[in-house]
Amino acid sequence: MDRYLTVAEVTESARRLVSRFPGTGRLRRIGTSRAGRPILMLSVGHGPRHALAVAGPHPDEPVGGASALALAERVARGDRRSPATDPSVVTWDIVLCLDPDGAALSEAAGVTGDTGGIAGGIAGASITTGGIAGADVNAGASMTTGSGAGGPAGADAAPGTTAAPAPTLKSYYGAAYRPVAAEQPEWAPIAAGPIPESQALFQVIDERRPFIQCSLHSTDVGGSWVQLTGDLPELALPFAASAKELGVPLQHGTYDALYWDNPGPGVYVLPPPDGTDRLAAGSADIGRSTWCAPMRYGGVTAIVEVPMWAADSAEDVSPHPEPVRALRGLSALVRDGGRQVTAVLDKARGFLPPAGDDPSRRVLEWMADGLYDLVAESWEPLARQAAAASHENDPRRPTTAQVSALEIVARRQPLRAAGLLLRLLASADDPAAPGLRQELDGLFTAWCADFEQALGVRWIPVRDQVEHQTRTVTAAAEAALKSSR
């Protein structure tokens, strides 16, 4: 399998799995999106303990649907190599796509845009006979987990297939869509209050009381990491082993968990509610998110992040040679990029669809309204700490990996905005639109090329992204089972 799946393909594969394993798999609707799309949950197994997996929390992170099917297939087949996938021990409740409305926008951009796509196959990638056949997870599918399943990075394609060209950051950012925080199901309860998608997930958590919730995320560039709402000491070793085998770097330092506890490489644990670092991490109200809901029943949440493109600097734990200069430079980079996109937006506002009617326009206005400055300002404490460091090994001095993680964010934010604005300009019926689009596309193309060169990114095959995420979910669930005994 060397491509991502659309929501329709994931749903059809889930229906076929239920047909192939009668009595083991059940598919039901748990809610309805704001636009009226069904939110479906596949339950597999009949064990007394419930584990929850959530695919599609962000529509620009496309790996989760395939990982969800890989996990479901393993449980349905009665894989007892781990108690976490033993259907007599654990029932897995798998939300197939938490944000179907956002996924539809990303998929539409991938199908109709001229910059490639993410869902349904980046750059027209082909389907191998050993993976998804007819959007079904068939017998012997390469997505199933276990030793060697799916093959290491660079494994040969199945006979009779043509290897697809490696995707590019330009094709990705040209099609990706991520809603404003208030419209993201996991974070809406913090930003503005629960939306129907959030409510559906809250209801499942209250009904099933899972001992673990695994939120299936991916990141554009960098390494893999796991964020936990409670420590799982036995997760670190299998997580690191999987990443090493599949050629996926671990993320040593991440913007998403900048001030969280870090008990092991690529593993981050939410600080206690009264911890002073929680506010610095921008998560003072994180208890209202869907991530923390299982804690009411003694459960833990694992947010499993897998990169699409690897940056080996994610694993460089050497002290950064010039951290203060680098951090201040990155602050300038994100602000400058944001200003340039916003300058084009200012010229186009008069003929673009209003923010109230268009989700992409809402994102652009949200980002233009101080988001770039907010990101840059969040790094000031790190710069002050680095300036106060007295020697090379002073813990206040950030590592190369930590600075690299922030560089990814600094380059990502303007690119997200530029990709959205390019699509709006392409569909705009105004004589000024083509010129503005040409102006912005020059910046967009140069930024993507600079990003790829500066970080030395390399594409991770989808089968390896899926394999690593599925193994990590299984290991996290096994660790949670042991800790909850």
One Martini backbone bead per residue (centre of mass of N, CA, C, O) as a GRO file, in nm:
protein
  485
    1MET     BB    1   0.091   0.039   0.027
    2ASP     BB    2   0.112   0.387  -0.138
    3ARG     BB    3  -0.149   0.528   0.002
    4TYR     BB    4  -0.408   0.709   0.073
    5LEU     BB    5  -0.734   0.737   0.212
    6THR     BB    6  -1.046   0.777   0.186
    7VAL     BB    7  -1.335   0.784   0.350
    8ALA     BB    8  -1.485   0.592   0.160
    9GLU     BB    9  -1.273   0.365   0.172
   10VAL     BB   10  -1.277   0.316   0.474
   11THR     BB   11  -1.576   0.249   0.493
   12GLU     BB   12  -1.580   0.009   0.295
   13SER     BB   13  -1.371  -0.160   0.448
   14ALA     BB   14  -1.538  -0.185   0.707
   15ARG     BB   15  -1.778  -0.332   0.583
   16ARG     BB   16  -1.614  -0.579   0.487
   17LEU     BB   17  -1.512  -0.667   0.757
   18VAL     BB   18  -1.787  -0.730   0.880
   19SER     BB   19  -1.852  -0.952   0.666
   20ARG     BB   20  -1.591  -1.135   0.726
   21PHE     BB   21  -1.661  -1.082   1.060
   22PRO     BB   22  -1.901  -1.212   1.200
   23GLY     BB   23  -1.944  -1.084   1.535
   24THR     BB   24  -1.676  -0.897   1.550
   25GLY     BB   25  -1.796  -0.674   1.366
   26ARG     BB   26  -1.908  -0.323   1.405
   27LEU     BB   27  -2.130  -0.075   1.257
   28ARG     BB   28  -2.175   0.276   1.357
   29ARG     BB   29  -2.351   0.558   1.438
   30ILE     BB   30  -2.244   0.847   1.651
   31GLY     BB   31  -2.293   1.086   1.434
   32THR     BB   32  -2.306   1.435   1.317
   33SER     BB   33  -2.215   1.669   1.130
   34ARG     BB   34  -2.256   1.995   1.045
   35ALA     BB   35  -2.310   1.886   0.728
   36GLY     BB   36  -2.436   1.573   0.766
   37ARG     BB   37  -2.223   1.372   0.826
   38PRO     BB   38  -2.113   1.074   0.909
   39ILE     BB   39  -2.017   0.915   1.220
   40LEU     BB   40  -1.809   0.636   1.244
   41MET     BB   41  -1.799   0.307   1.415
   42LEU     BB   42  -1.563   0.051   1.474
   43SER     BB   43  -1.613  -0.269   1.618
   44VAL     BB   44  -1.364  -0.492   1.772
   45GLY     BB   45  -1.458  -0.742   1.948
   46HIS     BB   46  -1.529  -0.897   2.308
   47GLY     BB   47  -1.404  -0.751   2.531
   48PRO     BB   48  -1.414  -0.592   2.850
   49ARG     BB   49  -1.216  -0.398   2.726
   50HIS     BB   50  -1.174  -0.054   2.623
   51ALA     BB   51  -1.067   0.082   2.311
   52LEU     BB   52  -0.964   0.394   2.152
   53ALA     BB   53  -0.987   0.512   1.811
   54VAL     BB   54  -0.883   0.817   1.624
   55ALA     BB   55  -0.965   0.928   1.315
   56GLY     BB   56  -0.945   1.234   1.164
   57PRO     BB   57  -0.892   1.507   1.340
   58HIS     BB   58  -0.718   1.595   1.085
   59PRO     BB   59  -0.734   1.663   0.740
   60ASP     BB   60  -0.397   1.696   0.707
   61GLU     BB   61  -0.393   1.384   0.838
   62PRO     BB   62  -0.407   1.083   0.643
   63VAL     BB   63  -0.316   0.804   0.800
   64GLY     BB   64  -0.541   0.698   1.006
   65GLY     BB   65  -0.732   0.520   0.836
   66ALA     BB   66  -0.526   0.292   0.772
   67SER     BB   67  -0.454   0.230   1.066
   68ALA     BB   68  -0.735   0.149   1.159
   69LEU     BB   69  -0.758  -0.097   0.967
   70ALA     BB   70  -0.510  -0.249   1.065
   71LEU     BB   71  -0.609  -0.288   1.352
   72ALA     BB   72  -0.879  -0.428   1.289
   73GLU     BB   73  -0.759  -0.671   1.142
   74ARG     BB   74  -0.594  -0.786   1.374
   75VAL     BB   75  -0.830  -0.833   1.570
   76ALA     BB   76  -1.020  -1.001   1.384
   77ARG     BB   77  -0.791  -1.237   1.357
   78GLY     BB   78  -0.677  -1.296   1.652
   79ASP     BB   79  -0.434  -1.143   1.773
   80ARG     BB   80  -0.213  -1.281   2.046
   81ARG     BB   81   0.068  -1.133   2.077
   82SER     BB   82  -0.127  -0.924   2.209
   83PRO     BB   83  -0.356  -0.824   2.440
   84ALA     BB   84  -0.449  -0.566   2.271
   85THR     BB   85  -0.538  -0.785   2.014
   86ASP     BB   86  -0.732  -0.948   2.188
   87PRO     BB   87  -1.072  -1.009   2.148
   88SER     BB   88  -1.109  -1.131   2.454
   89VAL     BB   89  -0.993  -0.858   2.599
   90VAL     BB   90  -1.044  -0.644   2.357
   91THR     BB   91  -1.231  -0.362   2.258
   92TRP     BB   92  -1.241  -0.189   1.954
   93ASP     BB   93  -1.299   0.159   1.908
   94ILE     BB   94  -1.338   0.307   1.573
   95VAL     BB   95  -1.294   0.611   1.445
   96LEU     BB   96  -1.282   0.685   1.109
   97CYS     BB   97  -1.394   1.007   1.119
   98LEU     BB   98  -1.414   1.307   1.293
   99ASP     BB   99  -1.370   1.507   1.015
  100PRO     BB  100  -1.551   1.497   0.734
  101ASP     BB  101  -1.558   1.791   0.637
  102GLY     BB  102  -1.254   1.841   0.618
  103ALA     BB  103  -1.191   1.598   0.435
  104ALA     BB  104  -1.355   1.697   0.191
  105LEU     BB  105  -1.176   1.946   0.135
  106SER     BB  106  -0.909   1.796   0.089
  107GLU     BB  107  -1.007   1.600  -0.131
  108ALA     BB  108  -1.097   1.814  -0.337
  109ALA     BB  109  -0.815   1.936  -0.375
  110GLY     BB  110  -0.679   1.671  -0.473
  111VAL     BB  111  -0.868   1.626  -0.727
  112THR     BB  112  -0.888   1.943  -0.856
  113GLY     BB  113  -0.616   2.028  -0.828
  114ASP     BB  114  -0.275   2.139  -0.952
  115THR     BB  115  -0.092   2.025  -0.677
  116GLY     BB  116  -0.235   1.759  -0.616
  117GLY     BB  117  -0.237   1.556  -0.308
  118ILE     BB  118  -0.355   1.344  -0.034
  119ALA     BB  119  -0.616   1.218  -0.086
  120GLY     BB  120  -0.612   0.938  -0.291
  121GLY     BB  121  -0.319   1.021  -0.362
  122ILE     BB  122  -0.018   1.115  -0.397
  123ALA     BB  123   0.068   1.173  -0.710
  124GLY     BB  124  -0.083   0.908  -0.805
  125ALA     BB  125  -0.061   0.668  -0.644
  126SER     BB  126  -0.036   0.340  -0.611
  127ILE     BB  127  -0.160   0.003  -0.573
  128THR     BB  128  -0.086  -0.263  -0.400
  129THR     BB  129  -0.149  -0.606  -0.371
  130GLY     BB  130  -0.055  -0.609  -0.049
  131GLY     BB  131  -0.287  -0.416   0.034
  132ILE     BB  132  -0.513  -0.234  -0.111
  133ALA     BB  133  -0.817  -0.379  -0.240
  134GLY     BB  134  -1.067  -0.203  -0.329
  135ALA     BB  135  -1.057  -0.070  -0.038
  136ASP     BB  136  -0.945  -0.336   0.098
  137VAL     BB  137  -0.865  -0.547   0.366
  138ASN     BB  138  -0.694  -0.812   0.300
  139ALA     BB  139  -0.556  -1.092   0.290
  140GLY     BB  140  -0.236  -1.021   0.388
  141ALA     BB  141  -0.200  -0.747   0.455
  142SER     BB  142   0.058  -0.508   0.488
  143MET     BB  143  -0.076  -0.347   0.740
  144THR     BB  144  -0.018  -0.542   0.931
  145THR     BB  145   0.112  -0.625   1.220
  146GLY     BB  146   0.447  -0.694   1.292
  147SER     BB  147   0.704  -0.865   1.200
  148GLY     BB  148   0.772  -0.704   0.896
  149ALA     BB  149   0.526  -0.563   0.833
  150GLY     BB  150   0.533  -0.397   0.519
  151GLY     BB  151   0.813  -0.330   0.544
  152PRO     BB  152   1.069  -0.155   0.484
  153ALA     BB  153   1.217   0.093   0.377
  154GLY     BB  154   1.233   0.032   0.027
  155ALA     BB  155   1.055  -0.171  -0.056
  156ASP     BB  156   0.930  -0.359  -0.280
  157ALA     BB  157   0.712  -0.378  -0.509
  158ALA     BB  158   0.466  -0.519  -0.639
  159PRO     BB  159   0.381  -0.698  -0.882
  160GLY     BB  160   0.257  -0.489  -1.142
  161THR     BB  161   0.378  -0.219  -1.042
  162THR     BB  162   0.415   0.139  -1.007
  163ALA     BB  163   0.614   0.359  -0.893
  164ALA     BB  164   0.575   0.641  -0.733
  165PRO     BB  165   0.633   0.947  -0.699
  166ALA     BB  166   0.754   1.156  -0.492
  167PRO     BB  167   0.636   1.365  -0.298
  168THR     BB  168   0.557   1.706  -0.220
  169LEU     BB  169   0.518   1.993  -0.050
  170LYS     BB  170   0.350   2.130  -0.269
  171SER     BB  171   0.126   1.915  -0.290
  172TYR     BB  172   0.040   1.932   0.001
  173TYR     BB  173  -0.011   2.246   0.056
  174GLY     BB  174  -0.204   2.268  -0.200
  175ALA     BB  175  -0.437   2.068  -0.035
  176ALA     BB  176  -0.442   2.150   0.248
  177TYR     BB  177  -0.666   2.130   0.543
  178ARG     BB  178  -0.722   2.347   0.837
  179PRO     BB  179  -0.898   2.440   1.082
  180VAL     BB  180  -0.998   2.613   1.311
  181ALA     BB  181  -0.997   2.558   1.641
  182ALA     BB  182  -1.320   2.582   1.673
  183GLU     BB  183  -1.332   2.328   1.432
  184GLN     BB  184  -1.181   2.126   1.615
  185PRO     BB  185  -1.287   1.858   1.785
  186GLU     BB  186  -1.060   1.843   2.015
  187TRP     BB  187  -1.044   2.186   2.058
  188ALA     BB  188  -1.320   2.330   2.075
  189PRO     BB  189  -1.375   2.315   2.389
  190ILE     BB  190  -1.155   2.542   2.429
  191ALA     BB  191  -1.208   2.772   2.211
  192ALA     BB  192  -1.569   2.754   2.211
  193GLY     BB  193  -1.685   2.468   2.212
  194PRO     BB  194  -1.868   2.219   2.142
  195ILE     BB  195  -1.918   2.012   1.878
  196PRO     BB  196  -2.069   1.752   1.733
  197GLU     BB  197  -1.803   1.588   1.715
  198SER     BB  198  -1.729   1.612   2.012
  199GLN     BB  199  -1.988   1.492   2.132
  200ALA     BB  200  -1.959   1.212   2.010
  201LEU     BB  201  -1.696   1.145   2.161
  202PHE     BB  202  -1.787   1.189   2.448
  203GLN     BB  203  -2.011   0.972   2.443
  204VAL     BB  204  -1.826   0.731   2.394
  205ILE     BB  205  -1.654   0.765   2.646
  206ASP     BB  206  -1.892   0.738   2.849
  207GLU     BB  207  -1.982   0.454   2.746
  208ARG     BB  208  -1.688   0.291   2.735
  209ARG     BB  209  -1.449   0.361   2.915
  210PRO     BB  210  -1.152   0.387   2.830
  211PHE     BB  211  -0.816   0.298   2.896
  212ILE     BB  212  -0.773   0.401   2.590
  213GLN     BB  213  -0.670   0.672   2.375
  214CYS     BB  214  -0.612   0.696   2.016
  215SER     BB  215  -0.465   0.953   1.834
  216LEU     BB  216  -0.444   0.991   1.477
  217HIS     BB  217  -0.151   1.131   1.367
  218SER     BB  218   0.021   1.375   1.160
  219THR     BB  219   0.321   1.499   1.019
  220ASP     BB  220   0.493   1.651   0.787
  221VAL     BB  221   0.772   1.720   0.950
  222GLY     BB  222   1.022   1.493   1.092
  223GLY     BB  223   0.916   1.319   1.368
  224SER     BB  224   0.830   1.094   1.609
  225TRP     BB  225   0.550   1.104   1.849
  226VAL     BB  226   0.424   1.108   2.198
  227GLN     BB  227   0.129   1.201   2.365
  228LEU     BB  228   0.048   1.216   2.717
  229THR     BB  229  -0.178   1.209   3.004
  230GLY     BB  230   0.003   0.960   3.092
  231ASP     BB  231   0.221   0.747   3.201
  232LEU     BB  232   0.411   0.491   2.989
  233PRO     BB  233   0.690   0.322   3.049
  234GLU     BB  234   0.651   0.071   2.824
  235LEU     BB  235   0.662   0.239   2.543
  236ALA     BB  236   0.947   0.340   2.452
  237LEU     BB  237   1.083   0.086   2.333
  238PRO     BB  238   0.883  -0.002   2.102
  239PHE     BB  239   0.877   0.273   1.967
  240ALA     BB  240   1.181   0.289   1.896
  241ALA     BB  241   1.202   0.018   1.742
  242SER     BB  242   1.009   0.084   1.514
  243ALA     BB  243   1.149   0.335   1.404
  244LYS     BB  244   1.420   0.203   1.336
  245GLU     BB  245   1.321  -0.020   1.139
  246LEU     BB  246   1.160   0.212   0.947
  247GLY     BB  247   1.317   0.495   0.935
  248VAL     BB  248   1.214   0.671   1.188
  249PRO     BB  249   1.236   0.944   1.345
  250LEU     BB  250   1.277   1.100   1.644
  251GLN     BB  251   1.131   1.353   1.847
  252HIS     BB  252   1.352   1.592   1.994
  253GLY     BB  253   1.138   1.795   2.020
  254THR     BB  254   0.829   1.994   2.040
  255TYR     BB  255   0.590   2.229   1.996
  256ASP     BB  256   0.339   2.066   2.108
  257ALA     BB  257   0.555   1.988   2.374
  258LEU     BB  258   0.755   2.204   2.493
  259TYR     BB  259   0.669   2.169   2.834
  260TRP     BB  260   0.677   1.880   2.861
  261ASP     BB  261   0.735   1.592   2.965
  262ASN     BB  262   1.053   1.374   2.910
  263PRO     BB  263   1.110   1.036   2.964
  264GLY     BB  264   1.160   0.996   2.644
  265PRO     BB  265   1.211   0.941   2.330
  266GLY     BB  266   0.930   1.093   2.194
  267VAL     BB  267   0.810   1.139   2.494
  268TYR     BB  268   0.508   1.301   2.624
  269VAL     BB  269   0.392   1.457   2.932
  270LEU     BB  270   0.156   1.591   3.098
  271PRO     BB  271   0.133   1.812   3.312
  272PRO     BB  272   0.020   1.894   3.589
  273PRO     BB  273  -0.241   2.098   3.673
  274ASP     BB  274  -0.027   2.271   3.874
  275GLY     BB  275   0.166   2.335   3.655
  276THR     BB  276   0.353   2.596   3.522
  277ASP     BB  277   0.399   2.474   3.225
  278ARG     BB  278   0.113   2.461   3.111
  279LEU     BB  279   0.080   2.756   3.030
  280ALA     BB  280   0.331   2.771   2.843
  281ALA     BB  281   0.193   2.539   2.651
  282GLY     BB  282  -0.115   2.625   2.604
  283SER     BB  283  -0.273   2.413   2.843
  284ALA     BB  284  -0.466   2.517   3.078
  285ASP     BB  285  -0.750   2.392   2.921
  286ILE     BB  286  -0.715   2.079   2.840
  287GLY     BB  287  -0.943   1.938   3.014
  288ARG     BB  288  -1.170   2.005   2.779
  289SER     BB  289  -1.070   1.800   2.607
  290THR     BB  290  -1.080   1.488   2.457
  291TRP     BB  291  -0.815   1.383   2.575
  292CYS     BB  292  -0.917   1.398   2.895
  293ALA     BB  293  -1.179   1.226   2.929
  294PRO     BB  294  -1.067   0.935   3.023
  295MET     BB  295  -0.975   1.028   3.314
  296ARG     BB  296  -1.256   0.983   3.455
  297TYR     BB  297  -1.184   0.645   3.411
  298GLY     BB  298  -0.859   0.595   3.420
  299GLY     BB  299  -0.754   0.700   3.156
  300VAL     BB  300  -0.561   0.728   2.850
  301THR     BB  301  -0.382   0.937   2.618
  302ALA     BB  302  -0.261   0.887   2.274
  303ILE     BB  303  -0.064   1.085   2.066
  304VAL     BB  304   0.008   0.981   1.732
  305GLU     BB  305   0.301   1.073   1.558
  306VAL     BB  306   0.360   1.082   1.198
  307PRO     BB  307   0.567   1.122   0.943
  308MET     BB  308   0.593   1.201   0.605
  309TRP     BB  309   0.857   1.361   0.653
  310ALA     BB  310   1.189   1.337   0.709
  311ALA     BB  311   1.409   1.470   0.977
  312ASP     BB  312   1.716   1.406   1.115
  313SER     BB  313   1.732   1.654   1.315
  314ALA     BB  314   1.529   1.534   1.529
  315GLU     BB  315   1.794   1.355   1.660
  316ASP     BB  316   1.969   1.608   1.742
  317VAL     BB  317   2.124   1.643   2.075
  318SER     BB  318   2.296   1.866   2.024
  319PRO     BB  319   2.408   2.158   2.080
  320HIS     BB  320   2.338   2.453   1.975
  321PRO     BB  321   2.556   2.691   1.853
  322GLU     BB  322   2.305   2.932   1.790
  323PRO     BB  323   2.021   2.977   1.947
  324VAL     BB  324   1.945   3.276   1.957
  325ARG     BB  325   1.973   3.341   1.661
  326ALA     BB  326   1.780   3.118   1.560
  327LEU     BB  327   1.521   3.200   1.711
  328ARG     BB  328   1.502   3.488   1.599
  329GLY     BB  329   1.497   3.401   1.304
  330LEU     BB  330   1.230   3.237   1.321
  331SER     BB  331   1.049   3.465   1.406
  332ALA     BB  332   1.099   3.627   1.146
  333LEU     BB  333   1.004   3.411   0.943
  334VAL     BB  334   0.704   3.385   1.027
  335ARG     BB  335   0.634   3.685   1.006
  336ASP     BB  336   0.716   3.738   0.712
  337GLY     BB  337   0.540   3.527   0.578
  338GLY     BB  338   0.272   3.630   0.691
  339ARG     BB  339   0.287   3.914   0.564
  340GLN     BB  340   0.290   3.823   0.264
  341VAL     BB  341   0.019   3.680   0.262
  342THR     BB  342  -0.152   3.916   0.377
  343ALA     BB  343  -0.098   4.113   0.143
  344VAL     BB  344  -0.260   3.947  -0.063
  345LEU     BB  345  -0.522   3.933   0.094
  346ASP     BB  346  -0.581   4.236   0.099
  347LYS     BB  347  -0.620   4.249  -0.221
  348ALA     BB  348  -0.865   4.008  -0.213
  349ARG     BB  349  -1.108   4.059  -0.017
  350GLY     BB  350  -1.328   4.186  -0.213
  351PHE     BB  351  -1.357   3.880  -0.386
  352LEU     BB  352  -1.387   3.696  -0.166
  353PRO     BB  353  -1.525   3.492   0.025
  354PRO     BB  354  -1.676   3.494   0.305
  355ALA     BB  355  -1.603   3.370   0.615
  356GLY     BB  356  -1.896   3.263   0.681
  357ASP     BB  357  -1.885   3.070   0.400
  358ASP     BB  358  -1.561   3.007   0.431
  359PRO     BB  359  -1.322   2.810   0.574
  360SER     BB  360  -1.058   2.917   0.444
  361ARG     BB  361  -1.104   3.214   0.513
  362ARG     BB  362  -1.108   3.173   0.818
  363VAL     BB  363  -0.817   3.082   0.842
  364LEU     BB  364  -0.680   3.332   0.724
  365GLU     BB  365  -0.792   3.535   0.936
  366TRP     BB  366  -0.682   3.391   1.185
  367MET     BB  367  -0.382   3.414   1.104
  368ALA     BB  368  -0.376   3.729   1.056
  369ASP     BB  369  -0.485   3.758   1.370
  370GLY     BB  370  -0.183   3.686   1.529
  371LEU     BB  371  -0.053   3.397   1.490
  372TYR     BB  372   0.240   3.454   1.413
  373ASP     BB  373   0.308   3.607   1.673
  374LEU     BB  374   0.235   3.385   1.873
  375VAL     BB  375   0.447   3.186   1.783
  376ALA     BB  376   0.699   3.366   1.820
  377GLU     BB  377   0.651   3.441   2.126
  378SER     BB  378   0.672   3.141   2.242
  379TRP     BB  379   1.009   3.154   2.212
  380GLU     BB  380   1.127   3.364   2.412
  381PRO     BB  381   1.196   3.189   2.662
  382LEU     BB  382   1.414   3.024   2.512
  383ALA     BB  383   1.599   3.260   2.441
  384ARG     BB  384   1.654   3.349   2.735
  385GLN     BB  385   1.772   3.085   2.831
  386ALA     BB  386   2.003   3.070   2.624
  387ALA     BB  387   2.137   3.342   2.713
  388ALA     BB  388   2.189   3.221   3.020
  389ALA     BB  389   2.385   3.029   2.932
  390SER     BB  390   2.721   2.917   3.043
  391HIS     BB  391   2.724   2.645   2.870
  392GLU     BB  392   2.694   2.391   2.648
  393ASN     BB  393   2.548   2.187   2.882
  394ASP     BB  394   2.327   2.362   2.941
  395PRO     BB  395   1.985   2.302   2.979
  396ARG     BB  396   1.906   2.591   2.849
  397ARG     BB  397   2.021   2.470   2.596
  398PRO     BB  398   1.932   2.400   2.295
  399THR     BB  399   1.887   2.179   2.062
  400THR     BB  400   1.885   2.096   1.740
  401ALA     BB  401   1.608   1.956   1.749
  402GLN     BB  402   1.447   2.188   1.878
  403VAL     BB  403   1.504   2.396   1.656
  404SER     BB  404   1.397   2.226   1.421
  405ALA     BB  405   1.101   2.216   1.517
  406LEU     BB  406   1.064   2.529   1.489
  407GLU     BB  407   1.131   2.551   1.190
  408ILE     BB  408   0.890   2.395   1.088
  409VAL     BB  409   0.680   2.595   1.191
  410ALA     BB  410   0.785   2.854   1.050
  411ARG     BB  411   0.736   2.726   0.760
  412ARG     BB  412   0.440   2.617   0.773
  413GLN     BB  413   0.241   2.854   0.820
  414PRO     BB  414   0.266   3.012   0.547
  415LEU     BB  415   0.200   2.762   0.368
  416ARG     BB  416  -0.086   2.712   0.455
  417ALA     BB  417  -0.193   2.987   0.367
  418ALA     BB  418  -0.101   2.986   0.070
  419GLY     BB  419  -0.258   2.736  -0.024
  420LEU     BB  420  -0.540   2.850   0.033
  421LEU     BB  421  -0.519   3.113  -0.136
  422LEU     BB  422  -0.464   2.983  -0.410
  423ARG     BB  423  -0.742   2.841  -0.431
  424LEU     BB  424  -0.917   3.094  -0.416
  425LEU     BB  425  -0.790   3.236  -0.664
  426ALA     BB  426  -0.855   3.012  -0.876
  427SER     BB  427  -1.186   3.058  -0.821
  428ALA     BB  428  -1.181   3.348  -0.896
  429ASP     BB  429  -1.395   3.618  -1.042
  430ASP     BB  430  -1.122   3.815  -1.114
  431PRO     BB  431  -0.885   4.008  -1.272
  432ALA     BB  432  -0.676   4.001  -1.018
  433ALA     BB  433  -0.622   3.697  -0.950
  434PRO     BB  434  -0.390   3.595  -1.138
  435GLY     BB  435  -0.169   3.788  -1.038
  436LEU     BB  436  -0.178   3.707  -0.738
  437ARG     BB  437  -0.121   3.410  -0.785
  438GLN     BB  438   0.157   3.446  -0.915
  439GLU     BB  439   0.288   3.588  -0.677
  440LEU     BB  440   0.236   3.361  -0.462
  441ASP     BB  441   0.358   3.116  -0.614
  442GLY     BB  442   0.649   3.210  -0.597
  443LEU     BB  443   0.670   3.189  -0.293
  444PHE     BB  444   0.568   2.900  -0.249
  445THR     BB  445   0.785   2.755  -0.417
  446ALA     BB  446   1.031   2.862  -0.263
  447TRP     BB  447   0.955   2.765   0.021
  448CYS     BB  448   0.946   2.463  -0.040
  449ALA     BB  449   1.239   2.437  -0.136
  450ASP     BB  450   1.371   2.545   0.123
  451PHE     BB  451   1.257   2.333   0.313
  452GLU     BB  452   1.377   2.079   0.181
  453GLN     BB  453   1.674   2.177   0.205
  454ALA     BB  454   1.708   2.262   0.507
  455LEU     BB  455   1.595   1.961   0.616
  456GLY     BB  456   1.632   1.711   0.431
  457VAL     BB  457   1.392   1.568   0.311
  458ARG     BB  458   1.206   1.249   0.340
  459TRP     BB  459   1.012   1.009   0.225
  460ILE     BB  460   0.756   0.812   0.372
  461PRO     BB  461   0.609   0.546   0.331
  462VAL     BB  462   0.292   0.468   0.395
  463ARG     BB  463   0.334   0.180   0.506
  464ASP     BB  464   0.529   0.289   0.737
  465GLN     BB  465   0.342   0.479   0.875
  466VAL     BB  466   0.128   0.268   0.945
  467GLU     BB  467   0.304   0.066   1.095
  468HIS     BB  468   0.404   0.254   1.319
  469GLN     BB  469   0.130   0.341   1.430
  470THR     BB  470   0.020   0.057   1.496
  471ARG     BB  471   0.241  -0.030   1.688
  472THR     BB  472   0.210   0.206   1.889
  473VAL     BB  473  -0.079   0.153   1.971
  474THR     BB  474  -0.033  -0.132   2.077
  475ALA     BB  475   0.184  -0.057   2.288
  476ALA     BB  476   0.009   0.143   2.448
  477ALA     BB  477  -0.216  -0.056   2.524
  478GLU     BB  478  -0.036  -0.258   2.672
  479ALA     BB  479   0.071  -0.058   2.882
  480ALA     BB  480  -0.212   0.021   2.993
  481LEU     BB  481  -0.297  -0.255   3.088
  482LYS     BB  482  -0.069  -0.293   3.296
  483SER     BB  483  -0.124  -0.020   3.462
  484SER     BB  484  -0.447  -0.111   3.523
  485ARG     BB  485  -0.421  -0.372   3.719
   0.00000   0.00000   0.00000
